[in-house]
Coordinates of C-alpha atoms in Angstrom, one line a residue:
M220 CA -3.5 54.7 -18.0
T221 CA -2.9 58.3 -16.9
T222 CA -5.6 60.5 -15.5
L223 CA -5.7 62.5 -18.7
E224 CA -6.1 59.4 -20.8
H225 CA -8.9 58.1 -18.6
N226 CA -10.7 61.4 -18.5
A227 CA -10.4 61.8 -22.3
L228 CA -11.9 58.4 -23.0
Q229 CA -14.7 59.0 -20.5
Y230 CA -15.4 62.4 -22.1
H231 CA -15.8 60.9 -25.5
A232 CA -17.8 57.8 -24.5
A233 CA -21.6 57.5 -24.3
R234 CA -22.9 58.4 -20.9
D235 CA -25.9 60.0 -19.1
A236 CA -28.2 59.0 -22.0
R237 CA -25.9 61.0 -24.4
P238 CA -24.5 59.2 -27.5
A239 CA -20.8 58.7 -28.0
G240 CA -18.7 61.4 -29.7
K241 CA -19.0 65.2 -29.4
I242 CA -21.6 66.3 -32.0
A243 CA -25.2 65.7 -33.1
I244 CA -27.7 67.2 -35.6
Q245 CA -30.4 69.6 -34.4
V246 CA -33.7 70.3 -36.2
T247 CA -34.1 74.1 -36.6
K248 CA -37.7 74.4 -37.7
P249 CA -41.0 73.2 -36.0
V250 CA -42.2 69.7 -36.9
D251 CA -45.0 69.5 -34.5
S252 CA -48.0 69.1 -36.8
Q253 CA -49.0 67.5 -40.1
D254 CA -48.8 70.9 -41.7
D255 CA -45.2 71.3 -40.5
L256 CA -44.3 67.9 -41.9
S257 CA -45.9 68.8 -45.3
L258 CA -43.6 71.9 -45.4
A259 CA -40.5 70.2 -44.1
Y260 CA -40.7 67.3 -46.6
S261 CA -43.3 66.3 -49.1
P262 CA -44.9 68.1 -50.9
G263 CA -43.7 71.5 -49.6
V264 CA -40.0 70.7 -50.0
A265 CA -40.4 70.7 -53.8
V266 CA -40.9 74.4 -53.8
P267 CA -37.4 75.4 -52.6
C268 CA -35.9 72.6 -54.7
M269 CA -37.3 74.3 -57.9
E270 CA -36.2 77.7 -56.7
I271 CA -32.6 76.5 -56.3
N272 CA -32.8 74.7 -59.6
R273 CA -33.7 78.0 -61.3
D274 CA -31.1 80.0 -59.3
P275 CA -28.4 78.1 -57.4
A276 CA -27.6 81.1 -55.2
K277 CA -31.0 80.5 -53.6
A278 CA -29.5 77.5 -51.7
Y279 CA -28.1 80.1 -49.3
D280 CA -31.7 81.3 -48.6
Y281 CA -33.5 78.0 -48.3
T282 CA -30.9 75.5 -47.0
A283 CA -28.2 75.2 -44.3
K284 CA -25.5 75.6 -46.9
G285 CA -24.7 79.2 -45.9
N286 CA -23.9 78.1 -42.3
L287 CA -22.3 74.7 -43.0
V288 CA -18.6 73.8 -43.3
G289 CA -17.1 70.5 -44.2
V290 CA -14.2 69.5 -41.9
I291 CA -12.4 67.0 -44.1
T292 CA -9.3 64.8 -43.6
N293 CA -7.7 61.6 -44.8
G294 CA -5.9 61.2 -41.5
T295 CA -2.4 61.3 -42.9
A296 CA -1.0 64.0 -40.6
V297 CA -3.2 64.1 -37.4
L298 CA -2.1 66.5 -34.7
G299 CA 1.2 65.2 -33.3
L300 CA 0.1 61.6 -34.0
G301 CA 1.1 61.4 -37.7
D302 CA -0.5 59.1 -40.3
I303 CA -3.0 57.2 -38.2
G304 CA -5.7 57.0 -40.9
A305 CA -9.0 58.6 -41.6
L306 CA -11.1 56.7 -38.9
A307 CA -8.6 57.3 -36.1
G308 CA -8.6 61.0 -37.0
K309 CA -12.4 61.3 -36.5
P310 CA -12.3 62.5 -32.9
V311 CA -10.1 65.4 -34.0
M312 CA -12.5 66.3 -36.8
E313 CA -15.5 66.2 -34.4
G314 CA -13.5 68.4 -32.1
K315 CA -13.0 70.9 -34.9
A316 CA -16.8 70.9 -35.5
V317 CA -17.3 71.7 -31.8
L318 CA -15.0 74.7 -32.0
F319 CA -16.8 76.0 -35.1
K320 CA -20.1 75.8 -33.3
K321 CA -18.9 77.1 -29.9
F322 CA -16.9 80.1 -31.1
A323 CA -18.8 81.2 -34.2
G324 CA -22.2 79.4 -34.3
I325 CA -21.2 77.5 -37.5
D326 CA -22.4 74.0 -38.1
A327 CA -19.9 71.6 -39.4
F328 CA -19.9 68.0 -40.7
D329 CA -16.8 66.0 -40.1
I330 CA -15.9 63.9 -43.2
E331 CA -13.1 61.3 -43.0
I332 CA -12.1 60.0 -46.4
D333 CA -10.2 56.8 -46.7
E334 CA -8.0 57.9 -49.7
T335 CA -4.3 58.8 -49.8
D336 CA -4.0 59.5 -53.6
P337 CA -4.2 63.3 -53.8
K338 CA -5.9 63.3 -57.2
K339 CA -8.6 60.9 -56.1
L340 CA -9.0 62.8 -52.8
V341 CA -9.6 66.0 -54.8
E342 CA -12.2 64.3 -56.9
V343 CA -14.1 63.0 -53.8
I344 CA -14.0 66.4 -52.0
A345 CA -14.9 68.4 -55.2
A346 CA -18.0 66.1 -55.7
L347 CA -19.2 67.0 -52.2
H348 CA -19.1 70.8 -52.6
P349 CA -22.9 71.4 -53.2
T350 CA -23.4 70.5 -49.5
F351 CA -21.2 73.2 -48.0
G352 CA -20.7 77.0 -47.9
G353 CA -17.0 76.3 -47.1
I354 CA -14.4 73.5 -46.8
N355 CA -11.9 73.2 -44.0
L356 CA -9.1 70.8 -44.9
E357 CA -7.4 69.2 -41.9
D358 CA -4.5 67.0 -41.1
I359 CA -3.5 66.1 -44.7
K360 CA 0.3 65.5 -45.0
A361 CA 2.7 67.6 -47.0
P362 CA 3.4 67.8 -49.9
E363 CA 0.0 66.3 -50.9
C364 CA -1.8 69.0 -48.9
F365 CA -0.5 71.7 -51.2
Q366 CA -1.8 69.9 -54.3
V367 CA -5.1 69.1 -52.8
E368 CA -5.8 72.7 -51.6
R369 CA -4.6 74.3 -54.8
S370 CA -6.7 72.0 -57.0
L371 CA -9.8 72.5 -55.0
R372 CA -9.4 76.3 -54.9
E373 CA -9.1 76.3 -58.7
R374 CA -12.2 74.2 -59.2
L375 CA -14.6 75.4 -56.5
S376 CA -16.4 78.7 -55.9
I377 CA -16.6 78.3 -52.2
P378 CA -13.8 78.9 -49.6
V379 CA -11.3 76.0 -49.3
F380 CA -8.9 76.5 -46.4
H381 CA -6.2 74.2 -45.1
D382 CA -6.1 75.2 -41.5
D383 CA -2.9 73.4 -40.6
Q384 CA -1.2 75.8 -43.0
H385 CA -3.0 79.1 -43.0
G386 CA -4.5 79.0 -39.5
T387 CA -1.1 78.5 -38.0
A388 CA 0.3 81.2 -40.2
I389 CA -2.3 83.8 -39.2
V390 CA -1.8 83.3 -35.4
V391 CA 2.0 83.2 -35.8
G392 CA 1.8 86.4 -37.8
A393 CA -0.2 88.2 -35.1
G394 CA 2.2 87.0 -32.3
F395 CA 5.1 88.0 -34.5
L396 CA 3.9 91.5 -35.0
N397 CA 3.4 92.0 -31.3
A398 CA 6.7 90.5 -30.4
L399 CA 8.4 92.9 -32.8
R400 CA 6.4 95.8 -31.2
L401 CA 7.5 94.8 -27.7
T402 CA 11.2 94.4 -28.6
G403 CA 11.3 97.6 -30.8
R404 CA 12.4 95.7 -33.9
D405 CA 12.0 96.9 -37.5
I406 CA 10.2 94.1 -39.5
S407 CA 12.4 94.8 -42.6
L408 CA 15.5 94.1 -40.6
A409 CA 14.4 91.0 -38.6
K410 CA 16.5 87.9 -39.2
I411 CA 14.5 84.7 -38.9
V412 CA 15.6 81.1 -38.7
C413 CA 13.0 78.4 -39.2
S414 CA 13.2 74.8 -38.1
G415 CA 10.7 72.8 -40.2
A416 CA 9.8 73.0 -43.9
G417 CA 6.4 71.3 -43.9
A418 CA 3.0 72.8 -44.8
A419 CA 2.6 74.9 -41.6
A420 CA 6.1 76.2 -41.6
L421 CA 6.1 77.3 -45.3
A422 CA 2.7 78.9 -44.9
C423 CA 4.0 80.9 -41.8
L424 CA 7.0 82.0 -43.8
D425 CA 4.8 83.2 -46.7
M426 CA 2.7 85.2 -44.2
L427 CA 5.8 86.8 -42.6
V428 CA 7.0 87.9 -46.1
D429 CA 3.6 89.2 -46.8
L430 CA 3.8 91.3 -43.6
G431 CA 7.1 92.8 -44.6
V432 CA 10.0 90.4 -43.8
P433 CA 12.5 90.3 -46.7
R434 CA 12.8 86.8 -48.0
K435 CA 16.6 87.1 -47.9
N436 CA 16.4 87.5 -44.2
I437 CA 14.9 84.0 -43.7
T438 CA 16.9 80.8 -43.4
V439 CA 15.0 77.5 -43.3
C440 CA 16.1 74.1 -42.0
D441 CA 14.5 70.7 -42.5
S442 CA 15.4 67.3 -41.1
R443 CA 18.5 67.2 -43.3
G444 CA 19.7 70.7 -42.4
V445 CA 19.7 74.1 -44.1
L446 CA 17.8 74.4 -47.3
T447 CA 20.5 75.4 -49.8
T448 CA 20.6 75.9 -53.5
S449 CA 23.0 72.9 -53.8
R450 CA 20.4 70.4 -52.5
D451 CA 17.8 68.5 -54.5
L452 CA 14.6 70.0 -53.1
S453 CA 10.9 69.9 -53.8
E454 CA 9.3 72.8 -55.5
E455 CA 7.9 74.2 -52.3
K456 CA 11.2 73.9 -50.4
R457 CA 13.3 75.2 -53.3
A458 CA 11.6 78.6 -53.0
W459 CA 13.3 79.1 -49.6
A460 CA 16.8 77.8 -50.5
Q461 CA 19.7 80.0 -49.7
D462 CA 23.1 80.1 -51.5
T463 CA 25.2 79.3 -48.4
Q464 CA 27.8 76.7 -47.3
A465 CA 26.1 76.5 -43.9
S466 CA 24.4 73.1 -43.3
T467 CA 23.1 73.0 -39.7
L468 CA 20.8 75.1 -37.5
G469 CA 23.6 75.9 -35.2
E470 CA 25.6 77.4 -38.0
V471 CA 22.8 79.8 -39.1
I472 CA 21.1 80.8 -35.8
G473 CA 23.8 83.3 -34.7
M474 CA 22.4 86.7 -34.0
A475 CA 18.9 85.6 -35.3
D476 CA 16.1 87.8 -34.0
V477 CA 13.5 85.1 -34.4
F478 CA 13.4 81.3 -34.1
L479 CA 10.3 79.7 -35.7
G480 CA 10.0 76.0 -34.9
L481 CA 7.4 73.8 -36.5
S482 CA 9.5 70.6 -36.5
G483 CA 10.0 68.3 -33.5
P484 CA 11.1 68.1 -29.9
G485 CA 14.8 68.7 -28.9
L486 CA 15.8 70.4 -32.2
L487 CA 16.7 73.7 -30.5
S488 CA 19.3 73.8 -27.8
Q489 CA 20.1 76.3 -25.1
D490 CA 23.4 77.0 -26.8
D491 CA 21.4 77.9 -30.0
V492 CA 19.3 80.3 -27.9
R493 CA 22.4 81.9 -26.5
K494 CA 23.7 82.6 -30.0
M495 CA 20.6 84.6 -30.9
A496 CA 20.3 88.4 -30.7
A497 CA 19.4 90.1 -27.4
R498 CA 15.7 89.8 -26.5
P499 CA 15.2 86.8 -28.8
I500 CA 11.8 85.9 -30.1
V501 CA 11.3 82.1 -29.9
F502 CA 8.3 80.4 -31.3
A503 CA 8.8 76.7 -30.4
L504 CA 5.6 75.3 -31.8
A505 CA 6.2 71.6 -32.1
N506 CA 3.3 69.9 -30.4
P507 CA 2.8 68.3 -27.9
E508 CA 6.6 68.6 -27.1
P509 CA 8.2 71.9 -28.3
E510 CA 11.7 72.2 -29.8
L511 CA 12.8 73.5 -26.4
R512 CA 10.7 74.0 -23.3
P513 CA 10.0 77.6 -22.4
E514 CA 11.7 77.3 -19.0
R515 CA 14.9 76.1 -20.7
I516 CA 14.7 78.9 -23.2
R517 CA 14.5 81.5 -20.4
E518 CA 17.4 79.9 -18.6
A519 CA 19.5 80.7 -21.7
A520 CA 17.8 84.0 -22.4
P521 CA 15.8 85.5 -19.5
D522 CA 14.5 88.3 -21.7
A523 CA 13.2 86.1 -24.5
I524 CA 9.6 86.3 -25.7
V525 CA 8.4 82.7 -26.0
A526 CA 5.4 81.1 -27.6
T527 CA 4.4 77.4 -27.9
G528 CA 1.5 75.4 -29.2
R529 CA 0.6 74.2 -25.7
S530 CA -2.2 75.5 -23.5
D531 CA -0.1 75.1 -20.3
Y532 CA 2.2 78.0 -21.2
P533 CA 1.6 81.6 -22.0
N534 CA 1.3 82.7 -25.7
Q535 CA -0.4 79.7 -27.1
I536 CA -0.4 79.7 -30.9
N537 CA -3.8 78.1 -31.4
N538 CA -5.6 78.0 -34.8
A539 CA -8.9 78.4 -33.0
L540 CA -8.1 82.0 -32.6
C541 CA -8.8 82.5 -36.3
F542 CA -10.5 79.8 -38.3
P543 CA -14.0 80.2 -36.7
Y544 CA -14.0 83.9 -37.5
L545 CA -12.5 83.5 -41.0
F546 CA -15.3 81.1 -41.9
R547 CA -18.0 83.1 -40.1
A548 CA -17.1 86.2 -42.2
A549 CA -16.7 84.2 -45.4
L550 CA -20.1 82.5 -45.0
D551 CA -21.8 85.7 -44.1
V552 CA -20.7 87.5 -47.2
A553 CA -20.9 84.4 -49.3
A554 CA -17.3 84.7 -50.2
T555 CA -15.9 82.6 -53.2
T556 CA -12.6 82.1 -51.4
I557 CA -10.6 83.0 -48.3
N558 CA -7.9 85.2 -49.9
Q559 CA -4.7 86.8 -48.6
A560 CA -6.5 90.1 -47.9
M561 CA -8.8 88.3 -45.5
K562 CA -6.0 86.4 -43.8
R563 CA -4.0 89.6 -43.4
A564 CA -7.0 91.4 -41.9
C565 CA -7.3 88.6 -39.4
V566 CA -3.6 88.8 -38.5
V567 CA -3.8 92.6 -37.9
A568 CA -7.1 92.3 -35.9
L569 CA -5.7 89.6 -33.6
A570 CA -2.5 91.6 -33.0
E571 CA -4.4 94.8 -32.2
M572 CA -6.8 93.0 -29.9
A573 CA -3.9 91.7 -27.8
A574 CA -1.9 94.9 -28.0
T575 CA -4.8 97.0 -26.7
D576 CA -5.5 94.7 -23.8
A577 CA -4.4 95.6 -20.3
Q578 CA -2.5 92.2 -20.2
F579 CA -0.4 93.0 -23.2
G580 CA 3.3 92.1 -22.6
T581 CA 5.9 89.4 -23.1
E582 CA 3.5 86.7 -21.8
Y583 CA 0.4 88.0 -23.7
I584 CA 1.1 88.6 -27.4
V585 CA -2.0 87.0 -28.8
P586 CA -5.6 87.0 -27.3
S587 CA -6.8 84.3 -25.1
L588 CA -8.9 81.6 -26.9
L589 CA -11.8 82.4 -24.6
D590 CA -11.7 86.1 -25.2
K591 CA -15.3 87.1 -25.8
R592 CA -14.3 90.0 -28.1
L593 CA -13.1 87.7 -30.8
L594 CA -16.3 87.1 -32.7
T595 CA -17.4 90.8 -32.8
G596 CA -13.9 92.3 -32.9
V597 CA -12.2 90.2 -35.6
T598 CA -15.0 88.9 -37.9
P599 CA -16.2 92.3 -39.2
L600 CA -12.7 93.2 -40.3
I601 CA -12.3 90.0 -42.2
A602 CA -15.7 90.5 -43.9
A603 CA -14.7 94.0 -44.9
A604 CA -11.5 92.7 -46.4
A605 CA -13.5 90.2 -48.4
V606 CA -15.8 93.0 -49.8
E607 CA -12.9 95.3 -50.5
S608 CA -10.9 92.6 -52.3
G609 CA -13.9 91.7 -54.5
V610 CA -14.6 88.1 -53.4
A611 CA -17.8 88.8 -51.5
R612 CA -21.2 88.1 -53.1
Q613 CA -23.2 89.6 -50.2
V614 CA -22.5 93.0 -48.8
W615 CA -23.7 94.0 -45.3
D616 CA -23.9 97.4 -43.8
Q617 CA -21.2 97.3 -41.1
Q618 CA -23.4 98.5 -38.3
V619 CA -26.1 96.0 -39.1
Y620 CA -23.5 93.2 -39.4
R621 CA -21.9 94.0 -36.1
G622 CA -25.4 94.0 -34.5
R623 CA -25.9 90.5 -36.0
L624 CA -22.6 89.3 -34.5
E625 CA -23.4 90.8 -31.1
A626 CA -26.7 89.0 -31.1
L627 CA -25.0 85.7 -32.1
A628 CA -22.4 86.1 -29.4
K629 CA -25.1 86.2 -26.7
T630 CA -26.3 82.8 -27.8
L631 CA -22.9 81.3 -27.7
I632 CA -22.0 82.4 -24.1

């Protein structure tokens, strides 16, 4: 057993009178007297029950719903571990709950559902919706994840967000904008080659198009090669098919400005990097082992801008840069959904935060995960986008809202 494996097991185990795992429930109101108990439960609890019965929106006033997110998985695509099942995915979901609380003061329940049929999974999750102000779907394999998220978004009036797709896309978008800025590229001319056609990859490509990349400038490869119009493809992949005779990554990467990898280790070679345009942008995001290690990329192209999903290299593309603040904003304005306007606002806010930092450069294209400006700098812009796009049910004065976030930030330090 390695030191990391040993330390990880010790970290998660029960010790020092603390229970196993990483999360627990905390009581938020006094229960020190008989009067307190009569208000917390019977008979006093009947009063808010009847208020909510008369007006369901009152649940945000009298319960934890407005600060509670469900982190939900069926364990079919866990991190870099694959289909390990719902129970084995529980440590990851608990970890996600920790990040919600640590970075945005949001409470989260991790829910592991032993169901692989997407229609049945939708029914289970939909039935849980009264509990939560938002639902974070996690580690559900493609293509089922598309169906699950789409169905839930259509049925529910609270935000449903598959972080593996959209969280990755947002942080990739922010890093992409800054990499273009540093290399002086025009977004409308950028040529992109993507290795990977799963949920995260396709969401990233949708985001890049939304930011201004022409769809015709993007070539996508999956495990069988280039997505072409001559292949029998799923609906999601068919949208990215090109009319070309090329069949391999090596055939299409010549003079590409950007490589986006969300696939697997070893799928990008140094020869591929050498074929790319000058000052290439290489996002090798397979985790834990990237398509090609940064040091090998720079051997082939010393002026490359490189990002990975790893914390031991610069420019980590980490979803935790966005999902706590997206949900914080969505909960605070009682948003019915997390829409494209909110996601785009998050992309721009993250990009600007890094670009205005003294560290900004080829090894600092997205903010650090521990940057204390994130909560107060990113969240208000997302909330404003929710209001402006018409999905907010609660509107805050911007100055008052920033003050609330600043006060919250002090409690999280």
